[in-house]
mmCIF file of C-alpha atoms and ligand atoms in Angstrom:
data_model
loop_
_atom_site.group_PDB
_atom_site.id
_atom_site.type_symbol
_atom_site.label_atom_id
_atom_site.label_comp_id
_atom_site.label_asym_id
_atom_site.label_seq_id
_atom_site.Cartn_x
_atom_site.Cartn_y
_atom_site.Cartn_z
ATOM 1 C CA MET A 9 0.000 0.000 0.000
ATOM 2 C CA ARG A 10 1.337 3.380 -1.007
ATOM 3 C CA ALA A 11 0.925 6.424 1.218
ATOM 4 C CA ASP A 12 1.754 10.042 0.490
ATOM 5 C CA LEU A 13 2.571 11.411 3.930
ATOM 6 C CA HIS A 14 3.107 15.067 3.006
ATOM 7 C CA VAL A 15 0.270 16.838 1.176
ATOM 8 C CA HIS A 16 -1.060 20.387 1.507
ATOM 9 C CA SER A 17 -4.708 21.395 1.109
ATOM 10 C CA ASN A 18 -6.316 24.806 0.839
ATOM 11 C CA TYR A 19 -6.119 25.093 4.630
ATOM 12 C CA SER A 20 -2.465 25.936 3.945
ATOM 13 C CA ASN A 21 -2.313 29.474 2.610
ATOM 14 C CA ASP A 22 -0.209 28.238 -0.315
ATOM 15 C CA GLY A 23 -2.134 25.013 -1.016
ATOM 16 C CA LYS A 24 -4.766 24.738 -3.733
ATOM 17 C CA PRO A 25 -6.848 21.508 -3.507
ATOM 18 C CA SER A 26 -9.608 20.963 -0.974
ATOM 19 C CA PRO A 27 -9.263 17.940 1.344
ATOM 20 C CA GLN A 28 -12.073 16.225 -0.610
ATOM 21 C CA GLU A 29 -10.248 16.779 -3.910
ATOM 22 C CA ILE A 30 -7.110 15.282 -2.353
ATOM 23 C CA VAL A 31 -9.052 12.159 -1.394
ATOM 24 C CA ASP A 32 -10.541 11.875 -4.898
ATOM 25 C CA ARG A 33 -7.102 12.229 -6.479
ATOM 26 C CA ALA A 34 -5.581 9.690 -4.085
ATOM 27 C CA VAL A 35 -8.261 7.161 -5.059
ATOM 28 C CA GLU A 36 -7.579 7.859 -8.736
ATOM 29 C CA LEU A 37 -3.868 7.200 -8.158
ATOM 30 C CA GLY A 38 -4.482 4.054 -6.134
ATOM 31 C CA LEU A 39 -2.969 5.459 -2.940
ATOM 32 C CA GLY A 40 -4.207 3.768 0.202
ATOM 33 C CA CYS A 41 -3.345 6.501 2.646
ATOM 34 C CA VAL A 42 -2.635 10.220 2.813
ATOM 35 C CA ALA A 43 -1.408 12.559 5.525
ATOM 36 C CA ILE A 44 -2.683 16.091 4.947
ATOM 37 C CA THR A 45 0.100 18.118 6.512
ATOM 38 C CA ASP A 46 -1.073 21.703 6.306
ATOM 39 C CA HIS A 47 1.109 24.511 7.546
ATOM 40 C CA ASN A 48 0.096 25.054 11.169
ATOM 41 C CA SER A 49 -3.428 23.801 10.598
ATOM 42 C CA PHE A 50 -5.145 20.579 11.625
ATOM 43 C CA GLU A 51 -8.522 21.443 10.059
ATOM 44 C CA ALA A 52 -8.375 19.287 6.929
ATOM 45 C CA TYR A 53 -8.403 16.070 8.936
ATOM 46 C CA PHE A 54 -11.956 16.666 10.175
ATOM 47 C CA ASP A 55 -13.257 17.221 6.647
ATOM 48 C CA VAL A 56 -12.180 13.825 5.335
ATOM 49 C CA LYS A 57 -11.258 11.511 8.205
ATOM 50 C CA ASP A 58 -14.281 9.256 7.684
ATOM 51 C CA ASN A 59 -14.276 9.200 3.878
ATOM 52 C CA GLY A 60 -14.311 5.409 3.736
ATOM 53 C CA ARG A 61 -11.938 5.204 0.756
ATOM 54 C CA VAL A 62 -8.488 6.387 1.818
ATOM 55 C CA ILE A 63 -6.869 6.217 5.260
ATOM 56 C CA ILE A 64 -6.202 9.726 6.544
ATOM 57 C CA VAL A 65 -3.402 10.144 9.088
ATOM 58 C CA PRO A 66 -4.107 13.088 11.410
ATOM 59 C CA ALA A 67 -1.152 15.362 10.737
ATOM 60 C CA GLU A 68 0.259 18.867 10.488
ATOM 61 C CA GLU A 69 3.432 20.556 9.254
ATOM 62 C CA VAL A 70 4.398 22.773 12.147
ATOM 63 C CA SER A 71 6.575 25.846 11.715
ATOM 64 C CA SER A 72 8.886 25.718 14.703
ATOM 65 C CA ALA A 73 11.164 28.660 15.385
ATOM 66 C CA GLU A 74 13.975 26.837 13.553
ATOM 67 C CA GLY A 75 12.218 25.071 10.697
ATOM 68 C CA HIS A 76 9.441 22.723 9.626
ATOM 69 C CA ILE A 77 8.458 19.679 11.701
ATOM 70 C CA LEU A 78 5.951 17.038 10.594
ATOM 71 C CA ALA A 79 3.519 15.787 13.222
ATOM 72 C CA TYR A 80 1.860 12.415 12.627
ATOM 73 C CA GLY A 81 -0.926 10.895 14.713
ATOM 74 C CA ILE A 82 -1.854 14.029 16.648
ATOM 75 C CA ASP A 83 -5.208 14.692 18.305
ATOM 76 C CA ARG A 84 -5.078 18.505 18.281
ATOM 77 C CA GLU A 85 -3.489 21.417 16.473
ATOM 78 C CA ILE A 86 0.141 22.137 17.365
ATOM 79 C CA PRO A 87 0.932 25.853 17.652
ATOM 80 C CA ARG A 88 3.549 27.457 15.441
ATOM 81 C CA GLY A 89 6.586 29.451 16.543
ATOM 82 C CA LEU A 90 7.723 27.282 19.460
ATOM 83 C CA SER A 91 11.314 26.131 19.914
ATOM 84 C CA ILE A 92 12.188 22.740 18.436
ATOM 85 C CA GLU A 93 12.160 21.152 21.864
ATOM 86 C CA ASP A 94 8.765 22.600 22.792
ATOM 87 C CA THR A 95 7.305 21.650 19.403
ATOM 88 C CA ILE A 96 8.419 18.026 19.828
ATOM 89 C CA ALA A 97 6.986 18.042 23.370
ATOM 90 C CA ALA A 98 3.663 19.488 22.145
ATOM 91 C CA ILE A 99 3.422 16.835 19.422
ATOM 92 C CA ARG A 100 4.028 14.028 21.929
ATOM 93 C CA GLU A 101 1.552 15.616 24.336
ATOM 94 C CA ALA A 102 -0.983 15.354 21.482
ATOM 95 C CA GLY A 103 -0.195 11.642 21.132
ATOM 96 C CA GLY A 104 1.833 12.111 17.970
ATOM 97 C CA TYR A 105 5.303 11.588 16.511
ATOM 98 C CA ALA A 106 7.667 14.342 15.406
ATOM 99 C CA PHE A 107 9.549 13.967 12.115
ATOM 100 C CA ALA A 108 12.128 16.460 10.850
ATOM 101 C CA ALA A 109 10.691 17.670 7.522
ATOM 102 C CA HIS A 110 13.057 18.028 4.524
ATOM 103 C CA PRO A 111 15.986 18.711 6.904
ATOM 104 C CA TYR A 112 18.409 19.953 4.226
ATOM 105 C CA ARG A 113 16.084 22.452 2.572
ATOM 106 C CA TRP A 114 17.316 25.985 2.470
ATOM 107 C CA TRP A 115 14.932 28.392 4.189
ATOM 108 C CA SER A 116 12.470 26.060 5.877
ATOM 109 C CA GLY A 117 14.479 22.972 6.809
ATOM 110 C CA LEU A 118 15.926 22.467 10.293
ATOM 111 C CA GLY A 119 19.448 21.732 9.086
ATOM 112 C CA GLU A 120 21.556 18.726 10.029
ATOM 113 C CA LYS A 121 22.733 20.007 13.405
ATOM 114 C CA ASN A 122 19.207 20.655 14.727
ATOM 115 C CA THR A 123 17.973 17.370 13.310
ATOM 116 C CA VAL A 124 20.707 15.351 14.989
ATOM 117 C CA GLU A 125 20.762 17.211 18.282
ATOM 118 C CA HIS A 126 17.042 16.968 19.013
ATOM 119 C CA ASP A 127 15.111 13.903 19.936
ATOM 120 C CA PHE A 128 13.048 13.468 16.770
ATOM 121 C CA ASP A 129 10.992 10.319 16.306
ATOM 122 C CA GLY A 130 11.934 10.180 12.656
ATOM 123 C CA ILE A 131 13.166 11.954 9.566
ATOM 124 C CA GLU A 132 11.487 12.748 6.281
ATOM 125 C CA ALA A 133 13.945 10.924 4.049
ATOM 126 C CA ARG A 134 12.239 11.693 0.758
ATOM 127 C CA ASN A 135 10.394 14.814 -0.322
ATOM 128 C CA ALA A 136 9.489 15.294 -3.974
ATOM 129 C CA ARG A 137 10.087 19.048 -3.719
ATOM 130 C CA SER A 138 13.667 18.605 -2.517
ATOM 131 C CA VAL A 139 16.654 18.387 -4.843
ATOM 132 C CA PRO A 140 18.139 14.895 -5.362
ATOM 133 C CA ALA A 141 21.221 15.620 -3.233
ATOM 134 C CA ALA A 142 19.070 16.754 -0.306
ATOM 135 C CA ASN A 143 17.020 13.563 -0.482
ATOM 136 C CA ARG A 144 20.149 11.409 -0.594
ATOM 137 C CA ARG A 145 21.589 13.214 2.414
ATOM 138 C CA SER A 146 18.322 12.878 4.372
ATOM 139 C CA GLU A 147 18.187 9.142 3.710
ATOM 140 C CA ARG A 148 21.818 8.712 4.718
ATOM 141 C CA LEU A 149 21.355 10.771 7.866
ATOM 142 C CA ALA A 150 18.339 8.724 8.959
ATOM 143 C CA ALA A 151 20.292 5.509 8.404
ATOM 144 C CA ARG A 152 23.331 6.854 10.245
ATOM 145 C CA ILE A 153 21.432 7.906 13.358
ATOM 146 C CA GLY A 154 18.998 5.012 13.130
ATOM 147 C CA LYS A 155 15.678 6.848 12.900
ATOM 148 C CA PRO A 156 12.424 5.817 11.251
ATOM 149 C CA ILE A 157 11.810 7.457 7.869
ATOM 150 C CA SER A 158 8.830 8.975 6.132
ATOM 151 C CA ALA A 159 8.270 10.384 2.659
ATOM 152 C CA GLY A 160 5.822 12.428 0.675
ATOM 153 C CA SER A 161 5.214 14.660 -2.287
ATOM 154 C CA ASP A 162 4.887 17.973 -0.410
ATOM 155 C CA ALA A 163 2.229 18.593 -3.051
ATOM 156 C CA HIS A 164 0.489 21.948 -3.015
ATOM 157 C CA SER A 165 -1.535 21.042 -6.113
ATOM 158 C CA LEU A 166 -3.480 17.971 -7.251
ATOM 159 C CA ALA A 167 -1.002 17.153 -10.016
ATOM 160 C CA ARG A 168 1.862 16.464 -7.611
ATOM 161 C CA ILE A 169 0.111 14.174 -5.186
ATOM 162 C CA GLY A 170 1.781 10.765 -5.062
ATOM 163 C CA THR A 171 5.166 11.936 -6.379
ATOM 164 C CA GLY A 172 6.665 10.983 -3.012
ATOM 165 C CA TYR A 173 5.473 7.983 -1.051
ATOM 166 C CA VAL A 174 5.968 5.403 1.650
ATOM 167 C CA GLU A 175 5.288 1.805 0.729
ATOM 168 C CA PHE A 176 3.550 -0.142 3.515
ATOM 169 C CA PRO A 177 2.510 -3.777 3.654
ATOM 170 C CA ASP A 178 -0.953 -4.315 2.156
ATOM 171 C CA GLY A 179 -3.998 -4.793 4.321
ATOM 172 C CA LEU A 180 -3.599 -1.919 6.774
ATOM 173 C CA GLU A 181 -6.969 -0.476 7.716
ATOM 174 C CA THR A 182 -6.488 2.322 10.217
ATOM 175 C CA TRP A 183 -4.171 5.299 10.570
ATOM 176 C CA GLN A 184 -2.989 3.829 13.869
ATOM 177 C CA GLU A 185 -1.687 0.764 12.034
ATOM 178 C CA VAL A 186 -0.023 3.011 9.457
ATOM 179 C CA VAL A 187 1.736 5.034 12.138
ATOM 180 C CA ARG A 188 2.780 1.893 13.988
ATOM 181 C CA HIS A 189 4.394 0.452 10.855
ATOM 182 C CA LEU A 190 6.028 3.798 10.161
ATOM 183 C CA MET A 191 7.586 3.798 13.624
ATOM 184 C CA GLU A 192 8.650 0.167 13.300
ATOM 185 C CA GLY A 193 10.473 1.033 10.088
ATOM 186 C CA ASP A 194 8.567 -1.611 8.185
ATOM 187 C CA VAL A 195 8.522 0.553 5.039
ATOM 188 C CA ARG A 196 10.190 1.524 1.777
ATOM 189 C CA VAL A 197 10.275 5.085 0.478
ATOM 190 C CA GLY A 198 10.481 6.627 -2.966
ATOM 191 C CA SER A 199 10.019 9.957 -4.670
ATOM 192 C CA LYS A 200 10.713 12.192 -7.562
ATOM 193 C CA SER A 201 13.028 15.091 -6.832
ATOM 194 C CA ARG A 202 13.037 18.723 -7.799
ATOM 195 C CA THR A 203 14.920 19.719 -10.920
ATOM 196 C CA ARG A 204 17.369 22.614 -11.095
ATOM 197 C CA VAL A 205 14.974 24.874 -13.015
ATOM 198 C CA THR A 206 12.116 24.455 -10.556
ATOM 199 C CA THR A 207 14.573 24.973 -7.688
ATOM 200 C CA LEU A 208 15.442 28.411 -9.041
ATOM 201 C CA LYS A 209 11.765 29.191 -9.470
ATOM 202 C CA TYR A 210 11.083 27.973 -5.954
ATOM 203 C CA GLY A 211 13.793 30.178 -4.474
ATOM 204 C CA THR A 212 12.462 33.262 -6.229
ATOM 205 C CA ASN A 213 8.841 32.483 -5.357
ATOM 206 C CA SER A 214 9.758 31.869 -1.707
ATOM 207 C CA ILE A 215 11.319 35.298 -1.440
ATOM 208 C CA ILE A 216 8.416 37.008 -3.196
ATOM 209 C CA ARG A 217 5.835 35.246 -1.014
ATOM 210 C CA TRP A 218 7.851 36.078 2.078
ATOM 211 C CA MET A 219 7.824 39.766 1.119
ATOM 212 C CA LEU A 220 4.089 39.645 0.406
ATOM 213 C CA ARG A 221 3.518 38.126 3.848
ATOM 214 C CA GLY A 222 5.245 41.126 5.388
ATOM 215 C CA PHE A 223 8.535 39.246 5.898
ATOM 216 C CA LYS A 224 6.905 36.551 7.971
ATOM 217 C CA ARG A 225 8.244 33.056 7.539
ATOM 218 C CA MET A 226 5.760 30.349 6.560
HETATM 219 ZN ZN1 LIG B 16 8.002 22.304 4.699
HETATM 220 ZN ZN1 LIG B 17 5.121 20.894 3.196
#
């Protein structure tokens, strides 16, 4: 069973598809599970959690003071802007697991030092919006420090859903089983990577969006 564990909906201010459209697209692609990881929002989960077609992992991409952290299996929204330590603590308090998102990404990643020095439950080893070298380094880092891995597309549009994925054993039926297998490392990951042209575009767009937000980081 394939799962895309990093997808943004229109509850993220830069995401386009509605949670329902994400579910429809996932079914079309044959994905068995999706984690809608909106920036600092946990709203999408309630729209689609009982859709009966695709397993939805309750999740969020939290903007900590130092970079993005993925929360899987939470039961409430995690506030933005906390230190890394306090963000991890808040995620655990909410019953969830904290994964370092795209650790090597300029701008919004935590960086290697923060990722290694904090007690993360896992590392996002593959992100389809990261450059190939960053994905290779993330995978190597996770292997070196012995942490569970996750992966996803980081899609902000319908077309990119499924471009990054975690492969689970077939037959899982609940998000709790998905998260348990994730934490047991009983998975394979795969993804596309960002090309050099789109990286340039991304850099420019990031700066423009940052200026439009009044110099507030996402
Ligand atoms: Zn991110
Ligand atoms: Zn993201």
